[in-house]
């Protein structure tokens, strides 16, 4: 085997490994707990636990209460300055008493999700 072919095989192996890792992180889900009825985008989330999955410009919330109700809304994905220790849901309550999700910082990553675009 020549050095050139050995380097090409190594490069191909490394690129395959990076593509596999990117695919795994894209399919990752996060657990989010909603303590009271909350609006995200134009949809209403009931109180309870949800699995959150991000796919491009969409975030999908799946209720874990047995109903498996699914809500998909637009999201802006940004990178934070540092890795978040835990998943944090940032909300705001309007003067009418409506709780709205503005941001979710995903624990274990630098990903910050912005809602209400």
mmCIF file of C-alpha atoms in Angstrom, residues 1 4 8 14 16 18 25 27 34 42 45 53 55 58-60 69 75 77 84 91 94 109 113-114 117:
data_model
loop_
_atom_site.group_PDB
_atom_site.id
_atom_site.type_symbol
_atom_site.label_atom_id
_atom_site.label_comp_id
_atom_site.label_asym_id
_atom_site.label_seq_id
_atom_site.Cartn_x
_atom_site.Cartn_y
_atom_site.Cartn_z
ATOM 1 C CA UNK A 1 0.000 0.000 0.000
ATOM 2 C CA UNK A 4 -1.138 8.216 -0.831
ATOM 3 C CA UNK A 8 -7.064 8.586 1.306
ATOM 4 C CA UNK A 14 -12.657 10.198 9.327
ATOM 5 C CA UNK A 16 -17.601 8.955 7.538
ATOM 6 C CA UNK A 18 -17.972 12.977 11.277
ATOM 7 C CA UNK A 25 -26.821 14.991 17.169
ATOM 8 C CA UNK A 27 -31.816 13.352 15.856
ATOM 9 C CA UNK A 34 -44.052 22.696 31.315
ATOM 10 C CA UNK A 42 -49.160 30.092 17.844
ATOM 11 C CA UNK A 45 -48.923 23.490 25.350
ATOM 12 C CA UNK A 53 -36.858 17.565 18.733
ATOM 13 C CA UNK A 55 -35.446 19.591 12.659
ATOM 14 C CA UNK A 58 -38.980 23.568 13.157
ATOM 15 C CA UNK A 59 -39.274 22.420 16.754
ATOM 16 C CA UNK A 60 -41.607 19.550 17.579
ATOM 17 C CA UNK A 69 -50.078 14.949 21.037
ATOM 18 C CA UNK A 75 -37.827 28.108 15.625
ATOM 19 C CA UNK A 77 -31.573 28.053 16.059
ATOM 20 C CA UNK A 84 -25.471 24.894 28.708
ATOM 21 C CA UNK A 91 -40.802 32.349 29.454
ATOM 22 C CA UNK A 94 -48.154 38.995 29.390
ATOM 23 C CA UNK A 109 -24.989 21.780 23.926
ATOM 24 C CA UNK A 113 -33.783 28.026 20.344
ATOM 25 C CA UNK A 114 -35.693 31.270 19.757
ATOM 26 C CA UNK A 117 -40.311 34.833 15.140
#
